[in-house]
Coordinates of C-alpha atoms in Angstrom, one line a residue:
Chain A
X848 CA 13.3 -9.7 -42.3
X849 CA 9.5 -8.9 -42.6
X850 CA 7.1 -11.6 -42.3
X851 CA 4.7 -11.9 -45.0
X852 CA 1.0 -13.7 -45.0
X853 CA 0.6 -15.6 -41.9
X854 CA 0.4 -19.3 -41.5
X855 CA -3.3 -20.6 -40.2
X856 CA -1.2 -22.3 -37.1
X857 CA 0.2 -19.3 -36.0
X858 CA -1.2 -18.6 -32.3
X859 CA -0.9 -14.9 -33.0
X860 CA -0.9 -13.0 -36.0
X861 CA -0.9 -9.9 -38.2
X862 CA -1.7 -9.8 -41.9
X863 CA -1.3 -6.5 -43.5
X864 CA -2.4 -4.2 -40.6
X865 CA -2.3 -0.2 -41.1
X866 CA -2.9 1.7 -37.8
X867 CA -3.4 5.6 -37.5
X868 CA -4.2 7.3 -34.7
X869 CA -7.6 9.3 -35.1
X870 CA -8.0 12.7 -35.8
X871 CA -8.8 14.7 -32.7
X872 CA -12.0 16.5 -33.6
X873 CA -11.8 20.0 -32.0
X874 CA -8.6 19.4 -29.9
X875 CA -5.0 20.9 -30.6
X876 CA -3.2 21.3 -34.0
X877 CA -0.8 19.0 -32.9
X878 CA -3.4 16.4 -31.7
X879 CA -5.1 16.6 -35.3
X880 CA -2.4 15.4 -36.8
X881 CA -3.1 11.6 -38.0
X882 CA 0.0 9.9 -37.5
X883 CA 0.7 6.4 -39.4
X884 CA 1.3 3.8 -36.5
X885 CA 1.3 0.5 -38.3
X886 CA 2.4 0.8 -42.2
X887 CA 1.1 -2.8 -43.4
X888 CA 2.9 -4.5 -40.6
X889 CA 3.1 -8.1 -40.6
X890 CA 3.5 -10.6 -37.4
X891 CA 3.4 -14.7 -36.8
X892 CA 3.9 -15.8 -33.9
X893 CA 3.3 -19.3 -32.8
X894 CA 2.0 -21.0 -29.7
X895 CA 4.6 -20.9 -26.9
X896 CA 6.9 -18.4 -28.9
X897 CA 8.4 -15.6 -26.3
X898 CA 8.3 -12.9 -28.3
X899 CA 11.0 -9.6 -27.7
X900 CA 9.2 -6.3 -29.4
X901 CA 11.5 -3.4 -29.2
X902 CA 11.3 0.1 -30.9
X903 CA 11.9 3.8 -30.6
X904 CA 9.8 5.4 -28.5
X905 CA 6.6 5.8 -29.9
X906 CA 6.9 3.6 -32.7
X907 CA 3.5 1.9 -31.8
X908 CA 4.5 -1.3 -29.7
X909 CA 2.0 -0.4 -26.9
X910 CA -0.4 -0.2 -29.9
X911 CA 0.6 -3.7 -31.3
X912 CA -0.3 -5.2 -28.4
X913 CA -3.4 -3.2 -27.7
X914 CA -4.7 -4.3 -31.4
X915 CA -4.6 -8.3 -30.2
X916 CA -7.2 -7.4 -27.3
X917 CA -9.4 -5.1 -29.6
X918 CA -8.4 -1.8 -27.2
X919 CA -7.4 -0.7 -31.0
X920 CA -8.8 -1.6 -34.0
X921 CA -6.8 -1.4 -37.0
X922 CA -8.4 1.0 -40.3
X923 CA -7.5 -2.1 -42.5
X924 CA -6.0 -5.8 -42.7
X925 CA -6.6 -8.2 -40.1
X926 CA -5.5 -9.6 -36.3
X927 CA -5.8 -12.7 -36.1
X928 CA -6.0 -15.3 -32.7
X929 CA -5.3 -18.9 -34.0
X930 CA -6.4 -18.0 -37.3
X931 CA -9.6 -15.9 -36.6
X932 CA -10.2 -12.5 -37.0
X933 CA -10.2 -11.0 -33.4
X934 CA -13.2 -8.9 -34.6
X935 CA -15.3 -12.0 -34.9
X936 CA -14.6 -13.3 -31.4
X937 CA -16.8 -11.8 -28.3
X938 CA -14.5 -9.4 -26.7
X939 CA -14.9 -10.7 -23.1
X940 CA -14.1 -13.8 -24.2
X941 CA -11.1 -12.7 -26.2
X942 CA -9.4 -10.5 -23.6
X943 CA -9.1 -13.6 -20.6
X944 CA -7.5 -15.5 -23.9
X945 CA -5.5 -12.9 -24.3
X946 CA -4.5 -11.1 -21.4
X947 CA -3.2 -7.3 -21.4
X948 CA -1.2 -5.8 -19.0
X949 CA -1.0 -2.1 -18.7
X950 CA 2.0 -0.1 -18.5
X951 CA 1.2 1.5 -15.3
X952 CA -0.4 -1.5 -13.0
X953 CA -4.1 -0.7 -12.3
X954 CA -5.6 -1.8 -8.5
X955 CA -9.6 -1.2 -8.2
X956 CA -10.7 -0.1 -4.6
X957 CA -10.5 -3.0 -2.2
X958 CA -8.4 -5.8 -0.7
X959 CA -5.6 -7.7 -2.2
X960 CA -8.2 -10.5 -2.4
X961 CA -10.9 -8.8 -3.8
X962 CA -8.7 -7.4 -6.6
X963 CA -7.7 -11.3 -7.2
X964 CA -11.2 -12.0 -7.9
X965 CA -12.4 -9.2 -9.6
X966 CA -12.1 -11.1 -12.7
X967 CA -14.6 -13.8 -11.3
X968 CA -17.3 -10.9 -10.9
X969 CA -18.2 -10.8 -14.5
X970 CA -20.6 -12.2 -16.2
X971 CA -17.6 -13.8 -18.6
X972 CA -16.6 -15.8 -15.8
X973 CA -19.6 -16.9 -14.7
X974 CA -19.2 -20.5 -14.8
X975 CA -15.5 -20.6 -13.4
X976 CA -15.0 -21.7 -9.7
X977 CA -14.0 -19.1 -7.5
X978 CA -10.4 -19.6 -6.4
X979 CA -9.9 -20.1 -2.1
X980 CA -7.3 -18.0 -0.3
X981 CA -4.4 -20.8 -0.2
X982 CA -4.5 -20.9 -4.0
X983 CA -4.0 -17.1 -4.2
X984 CA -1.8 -17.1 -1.6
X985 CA 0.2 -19.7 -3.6
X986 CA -0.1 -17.8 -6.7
X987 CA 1.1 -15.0 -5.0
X988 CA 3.8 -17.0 -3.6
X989 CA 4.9 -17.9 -7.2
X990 CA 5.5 -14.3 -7.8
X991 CA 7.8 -13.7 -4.7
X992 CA 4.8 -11.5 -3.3
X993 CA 3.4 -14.1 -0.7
X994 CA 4.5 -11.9 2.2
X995 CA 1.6 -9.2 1.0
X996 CA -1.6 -10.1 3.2
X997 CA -5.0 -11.2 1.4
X998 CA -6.7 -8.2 3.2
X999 CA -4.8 -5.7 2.6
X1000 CA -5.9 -2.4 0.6
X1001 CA -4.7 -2.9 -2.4
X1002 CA -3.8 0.8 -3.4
X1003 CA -1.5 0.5 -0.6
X1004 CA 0.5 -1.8 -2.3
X1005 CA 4.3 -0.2 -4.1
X1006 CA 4.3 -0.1 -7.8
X1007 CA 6.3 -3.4 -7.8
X1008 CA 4.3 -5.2 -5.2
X1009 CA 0.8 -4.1 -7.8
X1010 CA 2.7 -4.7 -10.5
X1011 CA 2.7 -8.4 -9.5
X1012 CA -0.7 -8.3 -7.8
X1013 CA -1.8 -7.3 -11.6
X1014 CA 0.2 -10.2 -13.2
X1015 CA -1.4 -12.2 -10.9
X1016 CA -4.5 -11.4 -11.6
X1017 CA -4.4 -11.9 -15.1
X1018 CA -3.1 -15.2 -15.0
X1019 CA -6.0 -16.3 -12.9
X1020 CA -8.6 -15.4 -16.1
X1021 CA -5.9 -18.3 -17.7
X1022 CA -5.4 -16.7 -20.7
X1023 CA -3.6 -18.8 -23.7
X1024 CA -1.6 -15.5 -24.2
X1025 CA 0.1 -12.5 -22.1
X1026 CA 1.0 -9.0 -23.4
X1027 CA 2.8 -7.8 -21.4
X1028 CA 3.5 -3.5 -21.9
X1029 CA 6.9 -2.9 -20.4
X1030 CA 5.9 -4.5 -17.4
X1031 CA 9.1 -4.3 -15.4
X1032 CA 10.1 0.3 -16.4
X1033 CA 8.7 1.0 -12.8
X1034 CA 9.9 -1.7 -11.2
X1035 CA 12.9 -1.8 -8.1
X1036 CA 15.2 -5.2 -9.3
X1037 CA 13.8 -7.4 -7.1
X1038 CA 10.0 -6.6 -8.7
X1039 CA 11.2 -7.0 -11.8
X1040 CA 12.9 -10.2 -11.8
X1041 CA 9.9 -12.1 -10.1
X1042 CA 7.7 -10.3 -13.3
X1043 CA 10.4 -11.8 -15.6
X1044 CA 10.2 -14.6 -14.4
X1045 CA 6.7 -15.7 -14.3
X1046 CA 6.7 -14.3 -17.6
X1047 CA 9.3 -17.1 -18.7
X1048 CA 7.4 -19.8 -16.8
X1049 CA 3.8 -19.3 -18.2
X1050 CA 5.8 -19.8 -21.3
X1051 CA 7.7 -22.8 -20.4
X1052 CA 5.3 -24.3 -17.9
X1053 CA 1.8 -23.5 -19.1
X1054 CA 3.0 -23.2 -23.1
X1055 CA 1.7 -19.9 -23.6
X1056 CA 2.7 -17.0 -25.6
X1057 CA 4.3 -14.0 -24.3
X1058 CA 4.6 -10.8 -26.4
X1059 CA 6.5 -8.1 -23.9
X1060 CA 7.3 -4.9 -25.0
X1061 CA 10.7 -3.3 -23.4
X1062 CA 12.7 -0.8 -24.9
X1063 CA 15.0 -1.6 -22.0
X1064 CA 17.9 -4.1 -23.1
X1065 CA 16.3 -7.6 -21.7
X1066 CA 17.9 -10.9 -21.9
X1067 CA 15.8 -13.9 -20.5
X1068 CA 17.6 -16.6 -18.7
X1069 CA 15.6 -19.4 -19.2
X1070 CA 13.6 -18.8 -22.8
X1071 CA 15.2 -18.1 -25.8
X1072 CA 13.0 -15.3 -27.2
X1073 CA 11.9 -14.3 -30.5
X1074 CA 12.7 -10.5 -31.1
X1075 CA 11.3 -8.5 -33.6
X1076 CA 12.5 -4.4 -33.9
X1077 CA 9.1 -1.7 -34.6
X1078 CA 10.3 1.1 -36.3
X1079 CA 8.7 3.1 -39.1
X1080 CA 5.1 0.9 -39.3
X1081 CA 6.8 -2.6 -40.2
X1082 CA 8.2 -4.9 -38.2
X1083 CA 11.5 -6.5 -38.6
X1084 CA 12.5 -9.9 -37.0
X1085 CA 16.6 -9.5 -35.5
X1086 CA 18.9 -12.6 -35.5
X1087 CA 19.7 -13.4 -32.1
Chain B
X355 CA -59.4 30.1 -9.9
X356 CA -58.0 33.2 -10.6
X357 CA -61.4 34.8 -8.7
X358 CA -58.5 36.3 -6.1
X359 CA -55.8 37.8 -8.8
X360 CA -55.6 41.2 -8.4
X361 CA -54.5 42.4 -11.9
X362 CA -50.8 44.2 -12.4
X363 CA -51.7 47.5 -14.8
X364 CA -49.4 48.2 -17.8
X365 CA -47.9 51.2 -16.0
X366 CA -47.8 49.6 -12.6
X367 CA -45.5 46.8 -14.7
X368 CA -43.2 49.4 -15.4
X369 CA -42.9 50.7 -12.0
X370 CA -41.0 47.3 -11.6
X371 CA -38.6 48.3 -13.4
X372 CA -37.4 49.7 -10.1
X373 CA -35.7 46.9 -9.2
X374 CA -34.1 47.1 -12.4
X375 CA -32.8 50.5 -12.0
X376 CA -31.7 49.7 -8.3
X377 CA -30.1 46.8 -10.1
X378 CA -28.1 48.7 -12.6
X379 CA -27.6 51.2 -9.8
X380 CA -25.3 49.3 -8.0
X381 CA -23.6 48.2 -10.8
X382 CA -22.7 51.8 -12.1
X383 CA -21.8 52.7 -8.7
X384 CA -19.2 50.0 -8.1
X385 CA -17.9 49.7 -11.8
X386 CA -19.2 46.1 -11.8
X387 CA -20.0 46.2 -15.4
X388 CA -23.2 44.7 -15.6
X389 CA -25.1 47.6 -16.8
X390 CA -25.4 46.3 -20.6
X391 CA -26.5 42.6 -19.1
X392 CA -29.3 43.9 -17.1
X393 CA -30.5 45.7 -19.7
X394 CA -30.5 42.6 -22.1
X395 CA -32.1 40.8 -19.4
X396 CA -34.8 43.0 -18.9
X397 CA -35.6 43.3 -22.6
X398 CA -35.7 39.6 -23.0
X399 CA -37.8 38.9 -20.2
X400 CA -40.2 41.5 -21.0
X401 CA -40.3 39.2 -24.5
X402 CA -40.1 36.2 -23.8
X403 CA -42.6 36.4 -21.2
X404 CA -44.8 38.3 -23.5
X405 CA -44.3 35.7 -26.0
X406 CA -45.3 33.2 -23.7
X407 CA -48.2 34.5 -22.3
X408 CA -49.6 35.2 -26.2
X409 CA -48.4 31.6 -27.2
X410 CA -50.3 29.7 -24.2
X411 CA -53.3 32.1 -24.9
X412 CA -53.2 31.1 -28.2
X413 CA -53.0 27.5 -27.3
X414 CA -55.7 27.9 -24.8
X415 CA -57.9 28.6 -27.1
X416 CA -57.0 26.2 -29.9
X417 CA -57.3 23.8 -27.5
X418 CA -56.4 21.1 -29.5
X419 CA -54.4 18.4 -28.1
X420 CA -51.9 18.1 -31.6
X421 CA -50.7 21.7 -30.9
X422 CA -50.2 21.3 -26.8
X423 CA -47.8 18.1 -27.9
X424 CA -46.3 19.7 -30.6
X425 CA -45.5 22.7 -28.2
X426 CA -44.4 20.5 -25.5
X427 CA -42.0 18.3 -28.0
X428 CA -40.5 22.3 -28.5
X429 CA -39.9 22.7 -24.7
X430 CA -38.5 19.6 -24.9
X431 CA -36.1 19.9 -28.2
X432 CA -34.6 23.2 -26.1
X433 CA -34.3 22.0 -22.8
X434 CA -32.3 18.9 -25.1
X435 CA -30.3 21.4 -27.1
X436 CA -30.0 23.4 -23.4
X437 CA -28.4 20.5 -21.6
X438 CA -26.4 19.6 -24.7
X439 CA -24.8 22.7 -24.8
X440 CA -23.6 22.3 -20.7
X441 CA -21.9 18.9 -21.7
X442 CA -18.3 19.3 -23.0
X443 CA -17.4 16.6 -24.7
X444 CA -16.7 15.8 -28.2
X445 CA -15.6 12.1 -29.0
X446 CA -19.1 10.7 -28.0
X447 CA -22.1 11.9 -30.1
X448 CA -25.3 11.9 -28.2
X449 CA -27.4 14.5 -29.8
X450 CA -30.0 12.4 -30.8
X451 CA -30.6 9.9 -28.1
X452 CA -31.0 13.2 -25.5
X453 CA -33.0 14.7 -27.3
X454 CA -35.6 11.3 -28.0
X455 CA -35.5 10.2 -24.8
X456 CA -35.9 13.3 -22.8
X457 CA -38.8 14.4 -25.3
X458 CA -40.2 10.7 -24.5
X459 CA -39.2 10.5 -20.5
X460 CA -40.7 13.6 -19.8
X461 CA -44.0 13.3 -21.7
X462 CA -44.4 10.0 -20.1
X463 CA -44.4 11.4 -16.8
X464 CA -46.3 14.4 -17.7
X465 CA -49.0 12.4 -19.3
X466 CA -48.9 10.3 -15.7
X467 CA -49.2 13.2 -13.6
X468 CA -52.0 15.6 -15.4
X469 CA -54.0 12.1 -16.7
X470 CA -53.5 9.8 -13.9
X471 CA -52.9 11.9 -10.6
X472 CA -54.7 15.8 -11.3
X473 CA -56.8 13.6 -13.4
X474 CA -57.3 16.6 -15.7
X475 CA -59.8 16.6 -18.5
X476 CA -58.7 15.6 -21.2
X477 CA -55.5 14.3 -20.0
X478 CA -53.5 17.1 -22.2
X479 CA -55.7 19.7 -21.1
X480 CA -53.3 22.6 -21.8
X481 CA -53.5 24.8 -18.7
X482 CA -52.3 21.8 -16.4
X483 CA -50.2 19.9 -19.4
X484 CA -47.8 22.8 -20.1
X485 CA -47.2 24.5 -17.3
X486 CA -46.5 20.8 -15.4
X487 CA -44.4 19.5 -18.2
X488 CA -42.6 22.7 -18.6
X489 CA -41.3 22.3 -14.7
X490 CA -40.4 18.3 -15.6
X491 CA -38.1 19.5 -18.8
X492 CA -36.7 22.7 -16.4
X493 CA -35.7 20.9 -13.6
X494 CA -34.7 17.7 -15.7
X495 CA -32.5 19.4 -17.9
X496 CA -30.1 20.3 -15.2
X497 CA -30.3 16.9 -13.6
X498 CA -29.7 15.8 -17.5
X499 CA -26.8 17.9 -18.1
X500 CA -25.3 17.0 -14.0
X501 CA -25.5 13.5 -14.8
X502 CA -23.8 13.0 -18.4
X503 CA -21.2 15.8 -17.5
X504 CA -20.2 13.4 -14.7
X505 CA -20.4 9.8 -16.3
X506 CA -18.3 11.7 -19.3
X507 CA -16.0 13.0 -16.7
X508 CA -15.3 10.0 -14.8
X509 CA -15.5 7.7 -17.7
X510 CA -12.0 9.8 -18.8
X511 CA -10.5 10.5 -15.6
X512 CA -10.9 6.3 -14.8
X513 CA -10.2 5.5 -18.1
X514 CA -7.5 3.2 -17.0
X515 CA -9.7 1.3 -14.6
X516 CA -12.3 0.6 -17.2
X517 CA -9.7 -0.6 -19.2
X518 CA -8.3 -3.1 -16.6
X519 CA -11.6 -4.8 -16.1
X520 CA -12.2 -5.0 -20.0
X521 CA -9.3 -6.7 -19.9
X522 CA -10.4 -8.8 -17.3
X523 CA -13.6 -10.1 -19.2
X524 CA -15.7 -7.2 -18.0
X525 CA -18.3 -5.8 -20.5
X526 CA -18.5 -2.4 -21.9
X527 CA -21.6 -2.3 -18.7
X528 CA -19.3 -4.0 -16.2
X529 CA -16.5 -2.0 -16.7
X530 CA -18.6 1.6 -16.4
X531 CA -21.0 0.3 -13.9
X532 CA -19.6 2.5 -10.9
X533 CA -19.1 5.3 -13.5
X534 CA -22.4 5.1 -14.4
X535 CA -23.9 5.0 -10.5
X536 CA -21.9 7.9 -9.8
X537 CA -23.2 9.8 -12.8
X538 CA -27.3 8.7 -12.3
X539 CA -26.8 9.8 -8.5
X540 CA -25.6 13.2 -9.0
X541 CA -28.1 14.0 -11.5
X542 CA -30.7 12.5 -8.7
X543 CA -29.2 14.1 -5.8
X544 CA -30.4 17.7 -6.5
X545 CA -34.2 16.6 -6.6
X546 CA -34.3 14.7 -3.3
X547 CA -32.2 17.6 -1.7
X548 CA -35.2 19.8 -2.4
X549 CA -37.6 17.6 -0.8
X550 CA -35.4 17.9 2.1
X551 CA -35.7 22.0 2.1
X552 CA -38.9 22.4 0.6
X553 CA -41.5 24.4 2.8
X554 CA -38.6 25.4 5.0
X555 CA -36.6 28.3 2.9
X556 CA -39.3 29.2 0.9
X557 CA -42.7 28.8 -0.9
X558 CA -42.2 27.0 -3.5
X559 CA -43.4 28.6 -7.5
X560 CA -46.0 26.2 -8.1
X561 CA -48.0 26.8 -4.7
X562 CA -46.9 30.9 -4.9
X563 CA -48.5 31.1 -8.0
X564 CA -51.9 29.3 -6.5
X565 CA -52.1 31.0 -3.8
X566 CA -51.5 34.3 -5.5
X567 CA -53.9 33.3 -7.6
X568 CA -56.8 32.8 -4.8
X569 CA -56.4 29.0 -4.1
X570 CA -56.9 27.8 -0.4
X571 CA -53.0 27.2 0.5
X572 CA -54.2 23.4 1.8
X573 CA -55.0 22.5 -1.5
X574 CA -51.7 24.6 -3.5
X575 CA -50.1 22.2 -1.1
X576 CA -51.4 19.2 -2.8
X577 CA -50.0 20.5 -5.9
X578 CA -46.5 21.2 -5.0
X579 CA -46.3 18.2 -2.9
X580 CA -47.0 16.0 -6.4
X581 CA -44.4 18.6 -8.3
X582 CA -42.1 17.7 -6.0
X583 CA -42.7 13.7 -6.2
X584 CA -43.4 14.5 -9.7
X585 CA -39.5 15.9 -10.4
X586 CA -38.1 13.4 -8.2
X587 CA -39.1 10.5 -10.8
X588 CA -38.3 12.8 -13.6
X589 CA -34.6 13.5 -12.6
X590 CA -34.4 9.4 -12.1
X591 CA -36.2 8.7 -14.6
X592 CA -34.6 10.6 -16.7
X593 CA -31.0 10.3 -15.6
X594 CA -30.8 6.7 -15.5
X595 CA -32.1 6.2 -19.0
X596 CA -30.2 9.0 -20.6
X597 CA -27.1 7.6 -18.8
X598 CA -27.6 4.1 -19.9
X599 CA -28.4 4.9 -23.5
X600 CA -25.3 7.5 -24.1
X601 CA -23.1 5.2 -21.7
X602 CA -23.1 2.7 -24.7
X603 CA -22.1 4.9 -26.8
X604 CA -19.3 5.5 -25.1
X605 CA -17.9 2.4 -26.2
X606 CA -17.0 1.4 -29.5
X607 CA -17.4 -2.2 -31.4
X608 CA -15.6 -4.5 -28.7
X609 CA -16.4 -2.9 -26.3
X610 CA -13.1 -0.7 -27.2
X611 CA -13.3 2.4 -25.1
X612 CA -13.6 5.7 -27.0
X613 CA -12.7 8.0 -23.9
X614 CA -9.0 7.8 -22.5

């Protein structure tokens, strides 16, 4: 069932929204093929929802996501964050409200530590207090990754134990929402789970919104999520 | 100056073609199938020199400071179009911010070297104004062409780091800032290597040509020691502002990155 114009309260929202990716100029045939992502796509999603997104392969739920932080911009309707236009919000500003997560986790050069507070380097963040070691080391904790030292090279880390350095990260900008791109398709069970989990409990705990994108069959434990099926530009919302 | 130049006659210029000969020579003689490239070279050096030389004479003796800039804003728009052509990249455009701000860069430091330091008079005196910023937009262009191949290169190849820190808060700056070091210091690097090497492999052109030309070698010294200086600020200079400027654009309205 389609959702149609958004309510003003909804924390999240599309209104209309037609995505095509741009024509390569000079590349391959096949890469100058525009091909219709979103078909005037629809979304509402309120403040503390948990929201499922699942699709084909390709259907444009890593772009539906990627549209909320302005990494895409859509050729017309609108994306909205509590009932504004995301293009009328600072962009630094917009993306520690609304956190991304890439697919594959991305560590910068340095220590575990230094990666925790690389959000704290820019200029966004200037007035935000520095988090100490026992806070990060708590975070970390949360995430059943408190046995991975502070000074440890980050690009040392496994997939899964990055995967949850990254999560961590982002919850320290203390975004209102987390998008989180198939978070757990590299993960070992273990990595996953603790993902999954803090995933449930920023809902629960914090009241934030979750959009996560698996194509994996996922069942949450302690939310009751909101699942909506991308296929063919629109998106349908599935009876649980 | 030139009391000490002992003139090369028409036929004796010929004789060079020697080397030429030699040249295509070896080329018959091991099938290396440069025969038909030598002999466009030689043609087009023959005409472009002789261009040259009739062009500056001409200007010489104009000697009117509209034509020297108007000739020097030429050098510039094809060293531009030159370095242009070396960068392979499509999604950004930058056409028109290379070619304003080298044409701008370079004449600044041009201007500063033949007004301020050779304190030629006037400052756009063409015999010193040409030939000094012709070896700024030379050397320039490659440092031009070194340091936006890179930043374009790296700006792709990290594409998902920049991405991560834009997501983190970082600005479009923020998030290319090592990028954009890495890109200003390769176009910088070749310049201050030659500093290293200069007087030690070879004489350089500039203080070849004066002492060919009669000058006392303590004073062509002088000269080459301010050309080199001279290119080191021009390869910064102009690295670091092309960088910045064509980094920007790099970056679409968000800050949304427009190379992955």
């Amino acid at each position: 069932m389609p959702q149609t114009v958004p309510a003003v309260t909804a924390h999240l929202a599309l209104s209309h929204v037609r995505f095509a990716h741009a024509r390569a100029t000079g590349g391959s045939k096949a890469e100058g093929e525009a091909r219709q992502i979103l078909d005037d796509a629809d979304l509402e999603v309120r403040r503390g929802d948990f929201v499922l997104l699942t699709g084909p392969s390709g259907a444009g739920k890593s772009t539906l996501l990627r549209l909320f932080c302005r990494l895409e911009e859509p050729q017309e309707g609108q994306v909205l964050l509590n009932g504004q236009p995301v293009s009328t919000l600072p962009p630094a500003g917009l993306r520690r409200r609304v956190s991304y997560l890439q697919q594959t986790p991305t560590v910068s050069a340095g220590s575990v530590r230094q990666n925790l507070l690389l959000p704290f380097t820019f200029k966004a963040a200037a007035n935000e207090p520095k988090p100490s070691d026992a806070e990060l080391a708590a975070l970390l904790g949360s995430l059943a990754a408190g046995d991975i030292p502070l000074d440890q090279e980050a690009s040392t880390l496994s997939v899964g134990q990055r995967q949850r350095l990254c999560l961590a990260r982002a919850l320290l900008t203390r975004p209102e929402a987390l998008l989180l791109d198939e978070p757990t398709s590299a993960l070992d069970p273990d990595s996953a789970s603790a993902v999954l989990t803090a995933a449930e409990s920023f809902c629960l705990d914090s009241g934030g919104t979750v959009l996560l994108v698996s194509h994996a069959d996922f069942t949450p434990t302690r939310v009751s999520p909101v699942h909506y099926r991308l296929e063919g530009g629109r998106l349908a919302w599935m009876r649980a | 100056m030139d009391a000490g130049v002992i003139s090369i006659a028409p036929w004796r210029l010929l004789l060079a073609l020697v080397f030429t000969l030699l040249a295509g020579g070896c080329s018959l003689a091991l099938k290396l199938g440069l025969g038909r490239d030598i002999l466009i070279g030689t043609v087009r050096t023959f005409a472009q020199l002789f261009l040259m030389g009739w062009v500056l004479g001409f200007v010489f003796a104009v000697d009117s400071p509209w034509l020297v800039l108007a000739l020097f804003l030429v050098m510039a728009a094809a060293a531009a179009h030159t370095a242009r052509g070396r960068v392979k990249e499509s999604a950004v455009s930058f056409a028109w911010p290379m070619y304003g701000s080298m044409a701008a860069v370079y004449l600044l430091i041009t201007v500063t070297v033949t007004g301020g330091i050779v304190h030629a008079e006037p400052w756009w005196k063409p015999q010193y104004f040409l030939p000094i910023g012709g070896m700024v937009l030379g050397n320039s262009m490659n440092s031009v062409a070194v340091a936006l191949d890179r930043l374009f290169s790296d700006l792709r190849a990290r594409a998902s780091v920049v991405e991560m820190q834009l997501c983190l808060g970082a600005d479009a700056a923020e998030a290319s800032a090592d990028m954009t070091r890495a890109a200003v210091r390769a176009g910088m690097i070749p310049s201050i290597n030659s500093m290293m090497a200069v007087g030690l492999v070879s004489i350089p052109g500039m203080m070849t040509g004066q002492i060919l030309g009669g000058s006392d070698p303590t004073q062509a010294i002088r000269y080459q020691i301010v050309v080199m200086l001279m290119l080191v600020g021009a390869t910064a200079l102009g690295s670091t502002v092309l960088t910045l400027l064509i980094r920007r654009r790099c970056f679409g309205p968000g800050d949304r990155p427009l190379l992955r």
